PDB file of C-alpha atoms in Angstrom:
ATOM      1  CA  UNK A  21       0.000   0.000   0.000  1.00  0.00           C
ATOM      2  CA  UNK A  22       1.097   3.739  -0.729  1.00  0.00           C
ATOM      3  CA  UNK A  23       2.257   5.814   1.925  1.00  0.00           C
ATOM      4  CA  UNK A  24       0.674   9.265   2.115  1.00  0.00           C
ATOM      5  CA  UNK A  25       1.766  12.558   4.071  1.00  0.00           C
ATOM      6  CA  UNK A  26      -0.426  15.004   5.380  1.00  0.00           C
ATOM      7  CA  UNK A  27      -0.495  18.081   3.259  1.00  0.00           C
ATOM      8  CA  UNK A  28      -0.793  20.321   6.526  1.00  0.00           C
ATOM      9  CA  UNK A  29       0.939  21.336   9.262  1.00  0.00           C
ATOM     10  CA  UNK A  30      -0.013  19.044  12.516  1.00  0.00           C
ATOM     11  CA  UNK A  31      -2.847  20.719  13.829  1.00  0.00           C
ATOM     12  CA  UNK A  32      -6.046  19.519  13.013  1.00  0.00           C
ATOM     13  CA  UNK A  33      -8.122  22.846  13.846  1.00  0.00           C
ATOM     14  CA  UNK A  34      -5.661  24.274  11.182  1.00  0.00           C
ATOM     15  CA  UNK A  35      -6.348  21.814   8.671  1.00  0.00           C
ATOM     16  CA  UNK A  36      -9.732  22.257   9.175  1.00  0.00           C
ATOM     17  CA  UNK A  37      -9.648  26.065   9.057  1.00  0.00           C
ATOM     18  CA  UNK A  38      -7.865  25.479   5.604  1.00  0.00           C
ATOM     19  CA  UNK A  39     -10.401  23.318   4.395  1.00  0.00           C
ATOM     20  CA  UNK A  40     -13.550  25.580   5.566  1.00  0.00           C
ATOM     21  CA  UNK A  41     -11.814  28.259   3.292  1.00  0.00           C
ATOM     22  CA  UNK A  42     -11.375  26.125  -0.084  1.00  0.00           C
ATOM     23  CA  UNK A  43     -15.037  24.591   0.506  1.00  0.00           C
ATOM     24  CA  UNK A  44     -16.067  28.833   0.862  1.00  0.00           C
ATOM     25  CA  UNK A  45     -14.151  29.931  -1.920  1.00  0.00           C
ATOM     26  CA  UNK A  46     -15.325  27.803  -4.782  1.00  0.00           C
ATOM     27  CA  UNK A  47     -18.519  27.569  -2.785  1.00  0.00           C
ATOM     28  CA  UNK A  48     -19.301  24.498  -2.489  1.00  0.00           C
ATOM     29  CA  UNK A  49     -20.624  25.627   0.807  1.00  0.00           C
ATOM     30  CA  UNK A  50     -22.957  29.094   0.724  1.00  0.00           C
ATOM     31  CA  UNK A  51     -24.094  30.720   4.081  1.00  0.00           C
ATOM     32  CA  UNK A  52     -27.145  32.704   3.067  1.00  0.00           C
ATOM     33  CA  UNK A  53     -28.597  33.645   6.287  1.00  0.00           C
ATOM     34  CA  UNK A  54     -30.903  36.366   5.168  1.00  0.00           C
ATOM     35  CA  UNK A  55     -32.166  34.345   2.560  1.00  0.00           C
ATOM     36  CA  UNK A  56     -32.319  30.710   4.040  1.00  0.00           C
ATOM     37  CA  UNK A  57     -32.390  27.705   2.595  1.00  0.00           C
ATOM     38  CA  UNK A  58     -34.752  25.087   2.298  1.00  0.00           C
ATOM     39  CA  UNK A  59     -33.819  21.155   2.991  1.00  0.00           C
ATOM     40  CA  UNK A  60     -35.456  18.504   1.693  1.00  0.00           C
ATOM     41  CA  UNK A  61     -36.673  18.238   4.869  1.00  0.00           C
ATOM     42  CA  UNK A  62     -38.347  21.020   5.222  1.00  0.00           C
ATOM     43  CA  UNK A  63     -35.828  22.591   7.485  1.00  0.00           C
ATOM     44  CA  UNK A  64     -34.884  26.306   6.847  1.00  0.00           C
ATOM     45  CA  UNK A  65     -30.880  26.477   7.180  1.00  0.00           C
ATOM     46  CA  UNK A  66     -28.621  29.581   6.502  1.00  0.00           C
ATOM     47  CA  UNK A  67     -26.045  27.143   5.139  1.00  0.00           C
ATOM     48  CA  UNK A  68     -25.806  24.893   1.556  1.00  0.00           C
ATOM     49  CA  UNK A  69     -23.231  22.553   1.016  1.00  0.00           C
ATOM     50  CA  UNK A  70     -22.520  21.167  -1.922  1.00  0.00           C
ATOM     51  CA  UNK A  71     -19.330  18.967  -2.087  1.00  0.00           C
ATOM     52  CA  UNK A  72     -19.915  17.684  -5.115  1.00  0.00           C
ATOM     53  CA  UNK A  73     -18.899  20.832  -6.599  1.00  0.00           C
ATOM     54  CA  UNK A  74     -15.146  19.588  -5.185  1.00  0.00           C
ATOM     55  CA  UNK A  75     -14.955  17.350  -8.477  1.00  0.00           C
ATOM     56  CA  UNK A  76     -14.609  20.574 -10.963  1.00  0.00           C
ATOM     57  CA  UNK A  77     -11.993  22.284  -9.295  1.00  0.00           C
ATOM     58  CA  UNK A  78      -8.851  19.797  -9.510  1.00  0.00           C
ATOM     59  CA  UNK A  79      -6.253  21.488  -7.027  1.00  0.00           C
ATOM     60  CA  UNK A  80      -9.417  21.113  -4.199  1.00  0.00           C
ATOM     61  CA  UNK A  81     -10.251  17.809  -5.353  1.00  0.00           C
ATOM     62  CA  UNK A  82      -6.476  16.456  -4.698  1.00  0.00           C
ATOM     63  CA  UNK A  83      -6.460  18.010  -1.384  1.00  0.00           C
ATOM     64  CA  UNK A  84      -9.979  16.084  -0.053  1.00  0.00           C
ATOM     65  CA  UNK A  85      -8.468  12.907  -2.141  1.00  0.00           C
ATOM     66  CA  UNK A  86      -4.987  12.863  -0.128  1.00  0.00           C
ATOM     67  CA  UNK A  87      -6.555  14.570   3.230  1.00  0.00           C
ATOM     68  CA  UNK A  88      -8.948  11.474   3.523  1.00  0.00           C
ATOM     69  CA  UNK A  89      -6.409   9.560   2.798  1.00  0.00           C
ATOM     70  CA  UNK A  90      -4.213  10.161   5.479  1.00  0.00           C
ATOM     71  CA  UNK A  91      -7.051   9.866   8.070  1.00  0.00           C
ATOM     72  CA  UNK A  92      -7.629   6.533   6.639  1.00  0.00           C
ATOM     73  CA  UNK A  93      -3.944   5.402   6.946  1.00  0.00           C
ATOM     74  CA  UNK A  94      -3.914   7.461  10.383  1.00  0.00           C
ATOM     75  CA  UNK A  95      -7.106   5.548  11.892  1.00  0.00           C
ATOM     76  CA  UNK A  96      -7.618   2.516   9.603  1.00  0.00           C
ATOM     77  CA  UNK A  97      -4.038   0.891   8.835  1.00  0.00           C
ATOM     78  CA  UNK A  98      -5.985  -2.228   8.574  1.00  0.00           C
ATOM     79  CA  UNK A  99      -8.081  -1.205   6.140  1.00  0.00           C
ATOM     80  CA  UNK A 100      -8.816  -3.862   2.921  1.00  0.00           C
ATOM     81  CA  UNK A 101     -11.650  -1.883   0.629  1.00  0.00           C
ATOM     82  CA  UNK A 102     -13.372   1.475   0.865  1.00  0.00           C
ATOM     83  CA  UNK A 103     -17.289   1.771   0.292  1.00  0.00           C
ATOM     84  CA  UNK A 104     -18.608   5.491  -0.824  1.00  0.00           C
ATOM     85  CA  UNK A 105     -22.244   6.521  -0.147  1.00  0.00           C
ATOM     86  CA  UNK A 106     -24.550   6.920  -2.521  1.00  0.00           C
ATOM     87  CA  UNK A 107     -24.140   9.277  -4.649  1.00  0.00           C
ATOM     88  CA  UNK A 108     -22.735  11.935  -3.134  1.00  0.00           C
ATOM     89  CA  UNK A 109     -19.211  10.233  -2.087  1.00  0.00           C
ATOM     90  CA  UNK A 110     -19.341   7.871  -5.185  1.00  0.00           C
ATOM     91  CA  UNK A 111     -16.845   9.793  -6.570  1.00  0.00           C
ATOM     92  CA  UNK A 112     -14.780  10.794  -3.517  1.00  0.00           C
ATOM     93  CA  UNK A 113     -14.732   7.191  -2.604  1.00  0.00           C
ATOM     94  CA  UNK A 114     -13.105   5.872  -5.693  1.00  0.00           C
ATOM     95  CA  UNK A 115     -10.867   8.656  -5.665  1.00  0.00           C
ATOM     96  CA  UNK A 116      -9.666   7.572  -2.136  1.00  0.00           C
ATOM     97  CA  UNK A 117      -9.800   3.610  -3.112  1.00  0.00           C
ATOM     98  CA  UNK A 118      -7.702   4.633  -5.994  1.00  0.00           C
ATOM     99  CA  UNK A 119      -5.183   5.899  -4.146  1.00  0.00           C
ATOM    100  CA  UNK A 120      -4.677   3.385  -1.332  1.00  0.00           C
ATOM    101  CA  UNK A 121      -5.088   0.560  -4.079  1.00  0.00           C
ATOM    102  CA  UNK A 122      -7.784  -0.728  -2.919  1.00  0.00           C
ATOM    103  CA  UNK A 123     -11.120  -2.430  -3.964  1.00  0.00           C
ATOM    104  CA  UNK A 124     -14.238   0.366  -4.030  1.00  0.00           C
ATOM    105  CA  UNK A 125     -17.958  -0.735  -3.510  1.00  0.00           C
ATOM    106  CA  UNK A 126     -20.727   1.773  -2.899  1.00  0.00           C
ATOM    107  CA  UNK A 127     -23.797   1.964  -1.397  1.00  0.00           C
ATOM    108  CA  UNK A 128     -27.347   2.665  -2.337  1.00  0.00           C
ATOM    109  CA  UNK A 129     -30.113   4.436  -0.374  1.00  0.00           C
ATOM    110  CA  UNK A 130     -32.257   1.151  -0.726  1.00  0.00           C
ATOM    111  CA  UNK A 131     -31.860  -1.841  -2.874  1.00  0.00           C
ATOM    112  CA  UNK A 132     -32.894  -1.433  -6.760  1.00  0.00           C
ATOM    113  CA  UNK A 133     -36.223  -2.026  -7.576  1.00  0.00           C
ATOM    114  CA  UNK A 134     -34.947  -4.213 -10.897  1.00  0.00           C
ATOM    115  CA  UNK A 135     -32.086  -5.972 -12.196  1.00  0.00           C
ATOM    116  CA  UNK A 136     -30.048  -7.677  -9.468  1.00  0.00           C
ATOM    117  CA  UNK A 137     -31.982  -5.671  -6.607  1.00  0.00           C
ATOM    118  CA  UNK A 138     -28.768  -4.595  -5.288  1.00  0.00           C
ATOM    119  CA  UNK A 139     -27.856  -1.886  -2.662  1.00  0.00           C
ATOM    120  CA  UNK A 140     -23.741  -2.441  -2.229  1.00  0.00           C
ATOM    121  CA  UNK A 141     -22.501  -1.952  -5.681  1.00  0.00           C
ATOM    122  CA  UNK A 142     -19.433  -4.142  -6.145  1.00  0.00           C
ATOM    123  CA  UNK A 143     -17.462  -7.204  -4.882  1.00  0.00           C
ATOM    124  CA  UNK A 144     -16.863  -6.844  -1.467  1.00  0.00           C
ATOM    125  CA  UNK A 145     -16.904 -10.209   0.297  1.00  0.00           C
ATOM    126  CA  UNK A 146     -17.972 -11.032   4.054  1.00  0.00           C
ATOM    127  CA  UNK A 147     -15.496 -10.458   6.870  1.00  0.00           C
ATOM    128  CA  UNK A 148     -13.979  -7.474   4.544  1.00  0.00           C
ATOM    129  CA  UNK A 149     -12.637  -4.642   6.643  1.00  0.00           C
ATOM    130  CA  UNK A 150     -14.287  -1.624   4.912  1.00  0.00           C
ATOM    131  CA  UNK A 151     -14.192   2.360   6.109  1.00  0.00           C
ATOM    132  CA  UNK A 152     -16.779   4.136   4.553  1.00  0.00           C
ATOM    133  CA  UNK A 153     -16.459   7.963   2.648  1.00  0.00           C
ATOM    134  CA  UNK A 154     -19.129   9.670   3.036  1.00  0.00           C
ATOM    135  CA  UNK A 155     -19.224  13.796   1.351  1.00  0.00           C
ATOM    136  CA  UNK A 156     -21.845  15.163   4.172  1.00  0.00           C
ATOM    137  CA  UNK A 157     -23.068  14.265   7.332  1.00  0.00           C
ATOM    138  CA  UNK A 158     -26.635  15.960   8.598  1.00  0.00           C
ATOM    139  CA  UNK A 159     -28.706  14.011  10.794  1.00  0.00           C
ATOM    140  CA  UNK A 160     -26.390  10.983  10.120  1.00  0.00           C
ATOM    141  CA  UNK A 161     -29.460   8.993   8.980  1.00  0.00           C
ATOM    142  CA  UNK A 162     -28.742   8.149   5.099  1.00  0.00           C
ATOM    143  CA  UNK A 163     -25.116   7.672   6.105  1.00  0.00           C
ATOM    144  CA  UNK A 164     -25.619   4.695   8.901  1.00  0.00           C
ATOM    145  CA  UNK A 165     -28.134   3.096   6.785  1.00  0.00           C
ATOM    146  CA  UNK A 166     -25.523   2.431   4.303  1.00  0.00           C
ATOM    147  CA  UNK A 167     -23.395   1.143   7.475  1.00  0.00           C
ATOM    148  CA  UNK A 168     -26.027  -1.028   8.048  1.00  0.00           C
ATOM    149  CA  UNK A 169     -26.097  -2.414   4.499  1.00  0.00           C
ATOM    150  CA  UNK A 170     -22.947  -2.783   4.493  1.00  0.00           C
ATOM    151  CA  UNK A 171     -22.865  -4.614   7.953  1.00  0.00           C
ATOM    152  CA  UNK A 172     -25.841  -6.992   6.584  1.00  0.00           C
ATOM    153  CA  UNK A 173     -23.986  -8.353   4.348  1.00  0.00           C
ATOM    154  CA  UNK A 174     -21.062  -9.510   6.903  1.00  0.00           C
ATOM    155  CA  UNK A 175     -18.791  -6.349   5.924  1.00  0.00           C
ATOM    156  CA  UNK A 176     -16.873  -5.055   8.769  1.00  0.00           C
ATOM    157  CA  UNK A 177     -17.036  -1.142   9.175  1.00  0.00           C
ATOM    158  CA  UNK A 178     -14.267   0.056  10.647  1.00  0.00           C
ATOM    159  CA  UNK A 179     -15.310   3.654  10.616  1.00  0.00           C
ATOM    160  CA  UNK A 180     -16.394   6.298   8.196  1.00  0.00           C
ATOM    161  CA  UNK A 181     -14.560   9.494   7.107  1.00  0.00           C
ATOM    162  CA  UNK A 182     -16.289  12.313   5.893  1.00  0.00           C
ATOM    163  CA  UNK A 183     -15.566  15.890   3.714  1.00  0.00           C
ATOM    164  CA  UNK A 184     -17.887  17.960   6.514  1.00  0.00           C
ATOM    165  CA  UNK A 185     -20.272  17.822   9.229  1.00  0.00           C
ATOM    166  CA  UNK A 186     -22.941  20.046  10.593  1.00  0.00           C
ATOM    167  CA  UNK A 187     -22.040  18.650  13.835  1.00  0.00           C
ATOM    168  CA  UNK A 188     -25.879  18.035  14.942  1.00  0.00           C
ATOM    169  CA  UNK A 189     -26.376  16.780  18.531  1.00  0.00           C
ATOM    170  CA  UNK A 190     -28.484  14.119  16.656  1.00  0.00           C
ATOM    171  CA  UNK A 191     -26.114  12.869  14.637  1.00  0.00           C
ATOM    172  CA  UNK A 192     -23.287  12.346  17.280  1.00  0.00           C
ATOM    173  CA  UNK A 193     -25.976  10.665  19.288  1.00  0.00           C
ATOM    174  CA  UNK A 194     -26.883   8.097  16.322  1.00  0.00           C
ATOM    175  CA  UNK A 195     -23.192   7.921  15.567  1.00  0.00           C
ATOM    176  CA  UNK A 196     -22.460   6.882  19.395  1.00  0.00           C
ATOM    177  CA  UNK A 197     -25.411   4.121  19.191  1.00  0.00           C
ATOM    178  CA  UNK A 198     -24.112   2.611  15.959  1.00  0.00           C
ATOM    179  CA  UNK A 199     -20.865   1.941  17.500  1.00  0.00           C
ATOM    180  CA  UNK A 200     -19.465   3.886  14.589  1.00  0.00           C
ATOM    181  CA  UNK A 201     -16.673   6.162  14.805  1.00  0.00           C
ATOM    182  CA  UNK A 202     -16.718   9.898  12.578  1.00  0.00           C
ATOM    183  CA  UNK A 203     -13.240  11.708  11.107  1.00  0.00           C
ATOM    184  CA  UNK A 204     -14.215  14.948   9.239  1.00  0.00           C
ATOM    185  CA  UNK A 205     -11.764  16.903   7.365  1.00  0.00           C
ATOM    186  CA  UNK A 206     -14.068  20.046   7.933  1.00  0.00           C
ATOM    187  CA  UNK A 207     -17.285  21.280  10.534  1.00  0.00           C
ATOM    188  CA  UNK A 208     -19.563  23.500  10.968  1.00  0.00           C
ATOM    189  CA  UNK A 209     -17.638  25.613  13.406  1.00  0.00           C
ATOM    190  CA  UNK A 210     -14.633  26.053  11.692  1.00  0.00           C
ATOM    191  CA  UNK A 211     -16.481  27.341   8.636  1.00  0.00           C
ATOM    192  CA  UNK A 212     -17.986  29.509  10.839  1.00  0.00           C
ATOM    193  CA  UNK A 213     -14.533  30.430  12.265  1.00  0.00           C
ATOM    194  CA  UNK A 214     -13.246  30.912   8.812  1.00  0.00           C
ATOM    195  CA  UNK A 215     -16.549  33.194   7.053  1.00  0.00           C
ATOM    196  CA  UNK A 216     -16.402  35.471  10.538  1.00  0.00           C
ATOM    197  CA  UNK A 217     -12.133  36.039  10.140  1.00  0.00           C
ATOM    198  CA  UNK A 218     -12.165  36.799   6.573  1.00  0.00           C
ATOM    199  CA  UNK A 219     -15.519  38.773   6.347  1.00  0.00           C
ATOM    200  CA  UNK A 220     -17.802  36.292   4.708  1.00  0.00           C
ATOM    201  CA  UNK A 221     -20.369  37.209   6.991  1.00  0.00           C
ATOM    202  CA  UNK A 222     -21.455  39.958   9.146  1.00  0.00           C
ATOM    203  CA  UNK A 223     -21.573  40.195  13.029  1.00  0.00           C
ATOM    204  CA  UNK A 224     -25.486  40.351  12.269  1.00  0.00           C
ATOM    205  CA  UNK A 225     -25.024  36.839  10.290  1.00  0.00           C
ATOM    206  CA  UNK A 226     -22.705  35.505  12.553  1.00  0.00           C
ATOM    207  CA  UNK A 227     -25.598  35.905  15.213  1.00  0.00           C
ATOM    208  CA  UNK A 228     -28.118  34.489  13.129  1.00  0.00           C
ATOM    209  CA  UNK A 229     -25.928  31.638  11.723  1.00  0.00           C
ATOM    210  CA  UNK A 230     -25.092  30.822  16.127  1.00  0.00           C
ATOM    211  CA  UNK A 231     -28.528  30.449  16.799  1.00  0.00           C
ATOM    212  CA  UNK A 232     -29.236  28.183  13.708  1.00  0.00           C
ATOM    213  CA  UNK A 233     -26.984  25.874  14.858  1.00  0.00           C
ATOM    214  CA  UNK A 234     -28.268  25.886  18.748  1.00  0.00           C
ATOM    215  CA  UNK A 235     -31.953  24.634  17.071  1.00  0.00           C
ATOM    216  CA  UNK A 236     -31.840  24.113  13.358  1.00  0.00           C
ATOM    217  CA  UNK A 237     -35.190  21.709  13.332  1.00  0.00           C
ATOM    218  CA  UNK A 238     -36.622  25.257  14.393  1.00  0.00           C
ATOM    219  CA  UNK A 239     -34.811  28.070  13.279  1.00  0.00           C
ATOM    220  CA  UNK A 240     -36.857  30.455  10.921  1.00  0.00           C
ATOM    221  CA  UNK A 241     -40.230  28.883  11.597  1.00  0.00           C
TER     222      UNK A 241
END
């Protein structure tokens, strides 16, 4: 297996800082929070994030590639295939499984309602050790259903690793009762961190964009 070096300096709040600012820049992540956003489920948010946008802008695209990486190698040395979530981290995924030379599978929402009905696309074989890529965690929901799949079918998830996280009391909560262990190159803090030091975002935003975060399921009703 290839080895990989981190492309930052030791410090993970810096890393993530640098990150936040790459994800605002080519915005693949727009705080709006005079103008909110609507979720699919139903929530009003101030914030949009978009990673797939990472896959037109090749310099950013490296840096998520080789970042996840080296969290993989970091946490997972005994990793033996990578499984991306459907379909947001499809293409992260094999990006990373590329890399590491290792098989790639990914995972569906549900099984397919024709052909071979299947929900893990790929070969990945009982007992395999497997850390899932993920490109966005919310609630967590869609993302431990495919670690559920996956664990189903006799895979062994050692963990996921994900581009960014709202960091929802929720989703830590569903996380801890999975058994399931998070790594996120980016949060929702340290884009926050990042929009409020360079002047993304007013002191007025900033306040609205705090309280978003305190109750999001909420927020703007």
């Amino acid at each position: 297996m290839p080895k990989f070096l981190s492309i930052e300096p030791n410090d993970m709040d810096n890393q993530k800082k640098a990150f936040a600012a790459k994800l605002l820049k080519i915005k693949a992540i727009k705080l709006r929070p005079q103008e909110p956003f609507t979720w699919a489920s139903g929530w009003k948010s101030p914030i949009y994030c978009d990673n797939r946008k990472v896959n037109s802008y090749p310099e950013v695209r490296t840096y998520v590639k080789l970042r996840l990486v080296a969290l993989i190698l970091e946490h997972y040395p005994e990793v033996e295939a990578i499984a991306g979530v459907a379909t947001g981290a499809i293409s992260q995924g094999a990006l990373v499984a590329d890399a590491l030379g290792l098989p790639f599978a990914y995972v569906r929402p549900k099984p397919k309602d024709h052909g071979m009905g299947n929900q893990i696309e790929g070969e990945l074989a009982a007992g395999t050790k497997v850390v899932v890529v993920e490109d966005l965690i919310s609630t967590g929901g869609s993302s431990l259903k495919a670690v559920d799949a996956l664990r189903q079918a006799g895979i062994e998830v050692l963990g996921m690793v994900a581009s960014h996280t709202y960091g929802f009391d929720v989703a830590a909560e569903a996380f801890r009762e999975a058994g399931v262990e998070l790594l996120t190159l980016t949060d929702y803090e340290h884009v926050i961190a990042e929009a409020s030091e360079t002047g993304y975002v007013s002191a007025a935003d900033l306040e609205l964009l705090r309280q978003w975060r305190q109750n999001p399921a909420e927020w703007g009703k």
